[in-house]
Every structure is written in C-alpha cells, then in structure tokens.
Amino acid sequence: GQLEVEGILGINACVDENQFHELVDLFRSEDVNQDSCVRARSILKRNASDEQIAQIATAVKEAGDLDLDNPKVFSREITALRESIQKALGKKAMAIGKKQLSMIVDNCFKYHGATETAAMLDKIKSLGYKYSTIGAITASVFDMHIPGDKKMIVHQAEEQVVRIEKLHARGVLSDEGRYKEIIKIWKDAADKVENELKKGLDDFNPIWMMANSGARGSMGQIRQLAGMRGLMADPSGRTIELPVRSSFREGLSVLEYFISSHGG
C-alpha cells in the first residue's frame, strides 16, 4: 500500500512500503553523505535540500523510541518525530540571552547526553569570556533618557486620583475601595511610563543590553532609573498610596527619599 509521510520540515511525499524502509535504512547508516542525500531526495520525490535531508536523518536517529519498522506505529507517532526535528539543535539566527542559553543547554543534554553538553558548556564559557573582554559594557547616567510623555501620564493619573477622592468624599467609595482604586491608577501609570521608556531604548543601549540578556537588572529597575520609582511598601508590607513620581536620573525630593527608604 501507499504511505503518506507528511509534516517533516514541510516536505509532503508519497512513498510505498519498500521505499519507506529503504529511506529508514539509509538514515540509520553511520554517515549521511552527499550521495546518500541525493538518494534520499529521489526517494522523497521532492526537491529537498541537503540540509533538510540531514535534519530528517538526525531526527530519525534521535527518535530511538519510535518503531520505525512498523509503518502504522510510525504514522501514529509522526508528531513525536516532528517535535524531535523542531527541538534538535540546529543553525538558527537569533539573539542569545539567558533564557535562550538555558534552552540550548537543556536541548543539548536531552538529545546528546552529558558528555557533549559539558564540552559545549566549556565552549560557551570561553566564547563569553572572549567577547566580554573585547566588547565590555560601560554604563552612564546619560544612557537613560526620560520619556517625553512622562509628565502627561503622571498628570492624567493625578486627575484620576482627584476624581476618586471626590467619590470617596461623597460616600460613593469606601476607604478600602478608594485605596484600591488609587493603587491601581498609579500602577497603570508606572506601566505606561515603562512602556514609553522601552520604546526609546536602542537595541545596543548598554543598560538595556544587560537587562534584556538576563545578565543583570530588569525592565522594572530601568523604569526606576529613568522613568519613575512608582509605588513603595511600608515596613508592614502595605503599599503606600503616594507614589515616588521621580526617577533616580531626575533625583528624589526629601519626601520621596523618605518613602523610598522603606523599600519597594
């Protein structure tokens, strides 16, 4: 009968059982050379590239839990094979940060074992030391730019707080309701300032590079540097409803410094 082999790297091919087993035997060979790639391409009856054929071969070899001699089982478990291809380590063009490094190490250990993972980690370490020495990062207070819309965002938040205070004075809102609404207003304002700040950051801004890569800091801390510190907590852990409107770049007032001394 006919076997439909679909979903592998977007290659759709129709092969009979003999061709299927021939293809599997080819992929089980020790090496996938130029000749075998050409042979595999002819079996698939598609213009698959050498790179695609090599990736299929790698995935088939790594999917040891699949019964490749049984077409029915293979058909049922084709999804597992596709996932093996997608998760296999390959050449990808992307910026590598802390999370991406973790993913690479995890996949390498999962598919290639501890020995190769240890060797890869040594290479990553050497690469990191080399380029951090060559390209080092320095940070200046002038690397952070205060968002142009910050004043408008803070002013709008202040107007909303005034409306909430009036509703509370008329008895429409309880003390707790007033408190929750004011906290929400200032949290939203801080988020808006953070978003505006993020828009103005260049991809090669030193502080953004440190935070975005996962090396040091976070976007919240960048917001405190050049946006606004925002809401602080008192010693009991309750959020103080009066926010710190200034950033470290602008400098804090005496009252804001006192509020900040409690922590965040």
Coordinates of C-alpha atoms in Angstrom, one line a residue:
G1 CA 0.0 0.0 0.0
Q2 CA 0.9 3.7 0.0
L3 CA 2.4 5.5 2.9
E4 CA 1.8 9.2 3.4
V5 CA 4.8 10.8 5.0
E6 CA 3.8 14.4 5.9
G7 CA 4.8 17.2 8.2
I8 CA 8.5 16.6 8.2
L9 CA 10.1 20.0 7.6
G10 CA 7.1 20.9 5.3
I11 CA 8.0 18.1 2.9
N12 CA 5.0 16.2 1.5
A13 CA 5.8 12.9 -0.1
C14 CA 4.0 9.7 -1.1
V15 CA 6.2 6.5 -0.9
D16 CA 5.4 2.8 -0.9
E17 CA 6.5 0.5 1.9
N18 CA 9.6 -0.7 0.2
Q19 CA 10.8 2.9 -0.4
F20 CA 9.9 3.8 3.1
H21 CA 12.1 1.0 4.6
E22 CA 14.9 1.9 2.1
L23 CA 14.7 5.5 3.4
V24 CA 14.8 4.4 7.0
D25 CA 17.8 2.1 6.4
L26 CA 19.6 5.0 4.7
F27 CA 19.0 7.3 7.7
R28 CA 20.3 4.5 10.0
S29 CA 23.6 4.4 8.2
E30 CA 26.6 5.9 10.0
D31 CA 27.0 8.9 7.8
V32 CA 24.7 11.0 5.6
N33 CA 27.0 12.0 2.8
Q34 CA 26.3 13.8 -0.5
D35 CA 25.4 10.6 -2.3
S36 CA 23.0 9.4 0.3
C37 CA 21.4 12.9 0.4
V38 CA 20.8 12.6 -3.4
R39 CA 19.4 9.1 -3.0
A40 CA 17.1 10.3 -0.2
R41 CA 15.9 13.2 -2.3
S42 CA 15.0 10.9 -5.1
I43 CA 13.1 8.6 -2.7
L44 CA 11.1 11.6 -1.4
K45 CA 10.3 12.7 -4.9
R46 CA 10.8 16.3 -3.8
N47 CA 13.5 18.9 -4.3
A48 CA 14.5 18.7 -0.6
S49 CA 17.8 20.4 0.2
D50 CA 20.8 18.6 1.6
E51 CA 20.3 20.4 4.9
Q52 CA 16.7 19.2 5.1
I53 CA 17.7 15.7 4.4
A54 CA 20.4 15.8 7.0
Q55 CA 17.9 17.2 9.6
I56 CA 15.5 14.4 8.8
A57 CA 18.3 11.9 9.2
T58 CA 19.3 13.4 12.6
A59 CA 15.7 13.4 13.8
V60 CA 15.1 9.7 12.8
K61 CA 18.4 8.6 14.5
E62 CA 17.5 10.5 17.7
A63 CA 13.9 9.2 17.8
G64 CA 15.0 5.9 19.3
D65 CA 11.7 5.3 21.0
L66 CA 9.8 5.1 17.6
D67 CA 9.2 1.8 15.9
L68 CA 10.4 2.8 12.5
D69 CA 10.0 -0.7 11.1
N70 CA 6.2 -0.6 11.7
P71 CA 4.6 1.9 9.3
K72 CA 1.4 2.0 11.4
V73 CA 3.2 2.9 14.6
F74 CA 5.3 5.4 12.7
S75 CA 2.2 7.0 11.3
R76 CA 0.7 7.4 14.7
E77 CA 3.9 8.8 16.2
I78 CA 4.8 11.2 13.4
T79 CA 4.1 14.1 15.7
A80 CA 6.8 12.9 18.1
L81 CA 9.3 12.8 15.2
R82 CA 8.3 16.3 14.1
E83 CA 8.9 17.6 17.7
S84 CA 12.3 15.9 17.6
I85 CA 13.2 17.8 14.5
Q86 CA 12.0 21.1 15.9
K87 CA 13.8 20.7 19.2
A88 CA 17.1 19.4 17.7
L89 CA 20.0 21.7 17.9
G90 CA 20.4 23.4 14.6
K91 CA 21.7 26.6 13.0
K92 CA 19.3 29.4 14.0
A93 CA 19.7 33.2 13.6
M94 CA 18.6 34.8 16.9
A95 CA 20.0 36.8 19.7
I96 CA 21.1 34.6 22.6
G97 CA 20.2 35.7 26.1
K98 CA 19.9 33.9 29.5
K99 CA 16.7 32.1 28.6
Q100 CA 18.0 31.1 25.2
L101 CA 21.2 29.7 26.7
S102 CA 19.2 27.7 29.1
M103 CA 17.1 26.2 26.3
I104 CA 20.2 25.3 24.3
V105 CA 21.8 23.6 27.2
D106 CA 18.6 21.7 28.1
N107 CA 18.1 20.5 24.5
C108 CA 21.8 19.5 24.1
F109 CA 21.6 17.4 27.3
K110 CA 18.3 15.9 26.3
Y111 CA 19.4 14.9 22.8
H112 CA 23.2 14.5 23.0
G113 CA 23.9 13.5 26.6
A114 CA 26.1 14.8 29.4
T115 CA 29.5 14.5 27.8
E116 CA 28.7 16.6 24.7
T117 CA 26.8 19.1 26.9
A118 CA 29.8 19.5 29.2
A119 CA 32.1 20.2 26.1
M120 CA 29.5 22.6 24.7
L121 CA 29.4 24.5 28.0
D122 CA 33.1 24.9 28.1
K123 CA 33.0 26.4 24.6
I124 CA 30.1 28.8 25.6
K125 CA 32.2 29.8 28.6
S126 CA 35.3 30.6 26.5
L127 CA 33.2 32.4 24.0
G128 CA 31.6 34.5 26.7
Y129 CA 34.9 35.4 28.3
K130 CA 36.4 36.3 24.9
Y131 CA 33.8 38.7 23.7
S132 CA 33.0 40.2 27.1
T133 CA 36.7 41.1 27.3
I134 CA 36.7 42.6 23.8
G135 CA 33.4 44.3 23.8
A136 CA 32.9 45.2 27.5
I137 CA 30.0 47.3 28.6
T138 CA 30.1 50.6 30.4
A139 CA 27.0 52.4 31.8
S140 CA 26.4 56.1 32.2
V141 CA 23.5 58.1 33.7
F142 CA 23.2 59.6 30.2
D143 CA 22.4 56.2 28.7
M144 CA 18.9 56.5 30.1
H145 CA 16.5 59.0 28.6
I146 CA 13.5 60.3 30.5
P147 CA 10.3 59.5 28.4
G148 CA 8.8 62.6 26.8
D149 CA 5.2 61.6 27.7
K150 CA 6.0 61.0 31.4
K151 CA 4.6 64.4 32.6
M152 CA 1.4 63.8 30.7
I153 CA 1.0 60.3 32.1
V154 CA 1.6 61.5 35.6
H155 CA -0.8 64.4 35.2
Q156 CA -3.6 62.2 33.9
A157 CA -3.0 59.8 36.9
E158 CA -3.2 62.7 39.3
E159 CA -6.6 63.8 37.8
Q160 CA -7.9 60.3 38.1
V161 CA -6.9 60.2 41.8
V162 CA -8.7 63.6 42.4
R163 CA -11.9 62.1 40.9
I164 CA -11.6 59.0 43.2
E165 CA -11.1 61.3 46.2
K166 CA -14.2 63.2 45.3
L167 CA -16.2 60.0 45.0
H168 CA -14.9 58.9 48.4
A169 CA -15.8 62.2 50.0
R170 CA -19.4 61.8 48.7
G171 CA -19.6 58.4 50.2
V172 CA -19.7 56.5 46.9
L173 CA -16.5 54.7 47.7
S174 CA -15.4 53.1 51.0
D175 CA -11.9 53.7 52.4
E176 CA -10.7 50.3 51.1
G177 CA -12.3 50.9 47.7
R178 CA -10.6 54.3 47.5
Y179 CA -7.3 52.8 48.5
K180 CA -7.5 50.0 45.9
E181 CA -8.5 52.4 43.1
I182 CA -5.7 54.8 43.8
I183 CA -3.1 51.9 43.9
K184 CA -4.4 50.7 40.5
I185 CA -4.2 54.1 39.0
W186 CA -0.6 54.6 39.9
K187 CA 0.4 51.0 38.9
D188 CA -1.1 51.6 35.5
A189 CA 0.7 55.0 35.3
A190 CA 4.0 53.3 36.1
D191 CA 3.4 50.6 33.5
K192 CA 2.7 53.3 30.8
V193 CA 5.9 55.1 31.7
E194 CA 7.8 51.8 31.5
N195 CA 6.3 51.1 28.0
E196 CA 7.2 54.6 26.8
L197 CA 10.7 54.2 28.2
K198 CA 11.1 50.9 26.4
K199 CA 10.2 52.5 23.1
G200 CA 13.1 54.9 23.4
L201 CA 15.7 52.3 24.2
D202 CA 18.2 51.4 21.4
D203 CA 19.0 47.7 21.0
F204 CA 22.6 48.5 21.8
N205 CA 21.9 50.6 24.8
P206 CA 24.3 49.2 27.5
I207 CA 21.8 49.2 30.3
W208 CA 19.1 47.6 28.0
M209 CA 21.6 45.0 26.8
M210 CA 22.4 44.0 30.4
A211 CA 18.7 43.7 31.4
N212 CA 17.4 42.2 28.1
S213 CA 20.1 39.5 28.1
G214 CA 19.3 38.5 31.6
A215 CA 22.8 39.3 32.9
R216 CA 21.8 42.0 35.4
G217 CA 18.7 44.0 36.2
S218 CA 15.2 44.1 34.8
M219 CA 12.9 46.5 32.9
G220 CA 11.3 47.5 36.3
Q221 CA 14.7 48.6 37.5
I222 CA 15.3 50.5 34.3
R223 CA 12.0 52.3 34.9
Q224 CA 13.2 53.4 38.3
L225 CA 16.4 54.7 36.8
A226 CA 14.8 57.0 34.2
G227 CA 11.1 56.7 34.4
M228 CA 9.5 56.8 37.9
R229 CA 10.2 54.7 41.0
G230 CA 6.4 54.3 41.5
L231 CA 4.7 52.7 44.5
M232 CA 6.7 51.7 47.6
A233 CA 5.7 49.5 50.5
D234 CA 5.8 50.5 54.2
P235 CA 7.5 48.3 56.9
S236 CA 4.4 46.3 57.3
G237 CA 4.3 45.4 53.6
R238 CA 1.3 47.6 52.8
T239 CA 1.7 49.6 49.6
I240 CA 1.9 53.4 50.2
E241 CA -0.7 55.1 48.0
L242 CA 1.6 58.1 47.5
P243 CA 4.0 57.1 44.7
V244 CA 7.5 58.3 44.1
R245 CA 7.0 60.2 40.9
S246 CA 10.7 61.0 40.2
S247 CA 13.4 58.7 38.9
F248 CA 16.9 58.3 40.1
R249 CA 18.0 60.2 36.9
E250 CA 15.9 63.2 37.9
G251 CA 16.7 63.0 41.6
L252 CA 14.3 62.4 44.6
S253 CA 12.7 65.0 46.8
V254 CA 13.1 64.8 50.6
L255 CA 9.6 63.2 50.9
E256 CA 10.2 60.8 48.0
Y257 CA 13.6 59.8 49.6
F258 CA 11.9 59.1 52.9
I259 CA 9.2 57.0 51.2
S260 CA 11.8 55.1 49.2
S261 CA 13.8 54.3 52.3
H262 CA 11.1 51.7 53.3
G263 CA 11.9 49.6 50.2
G264 CA 9.9 48.6 47.1

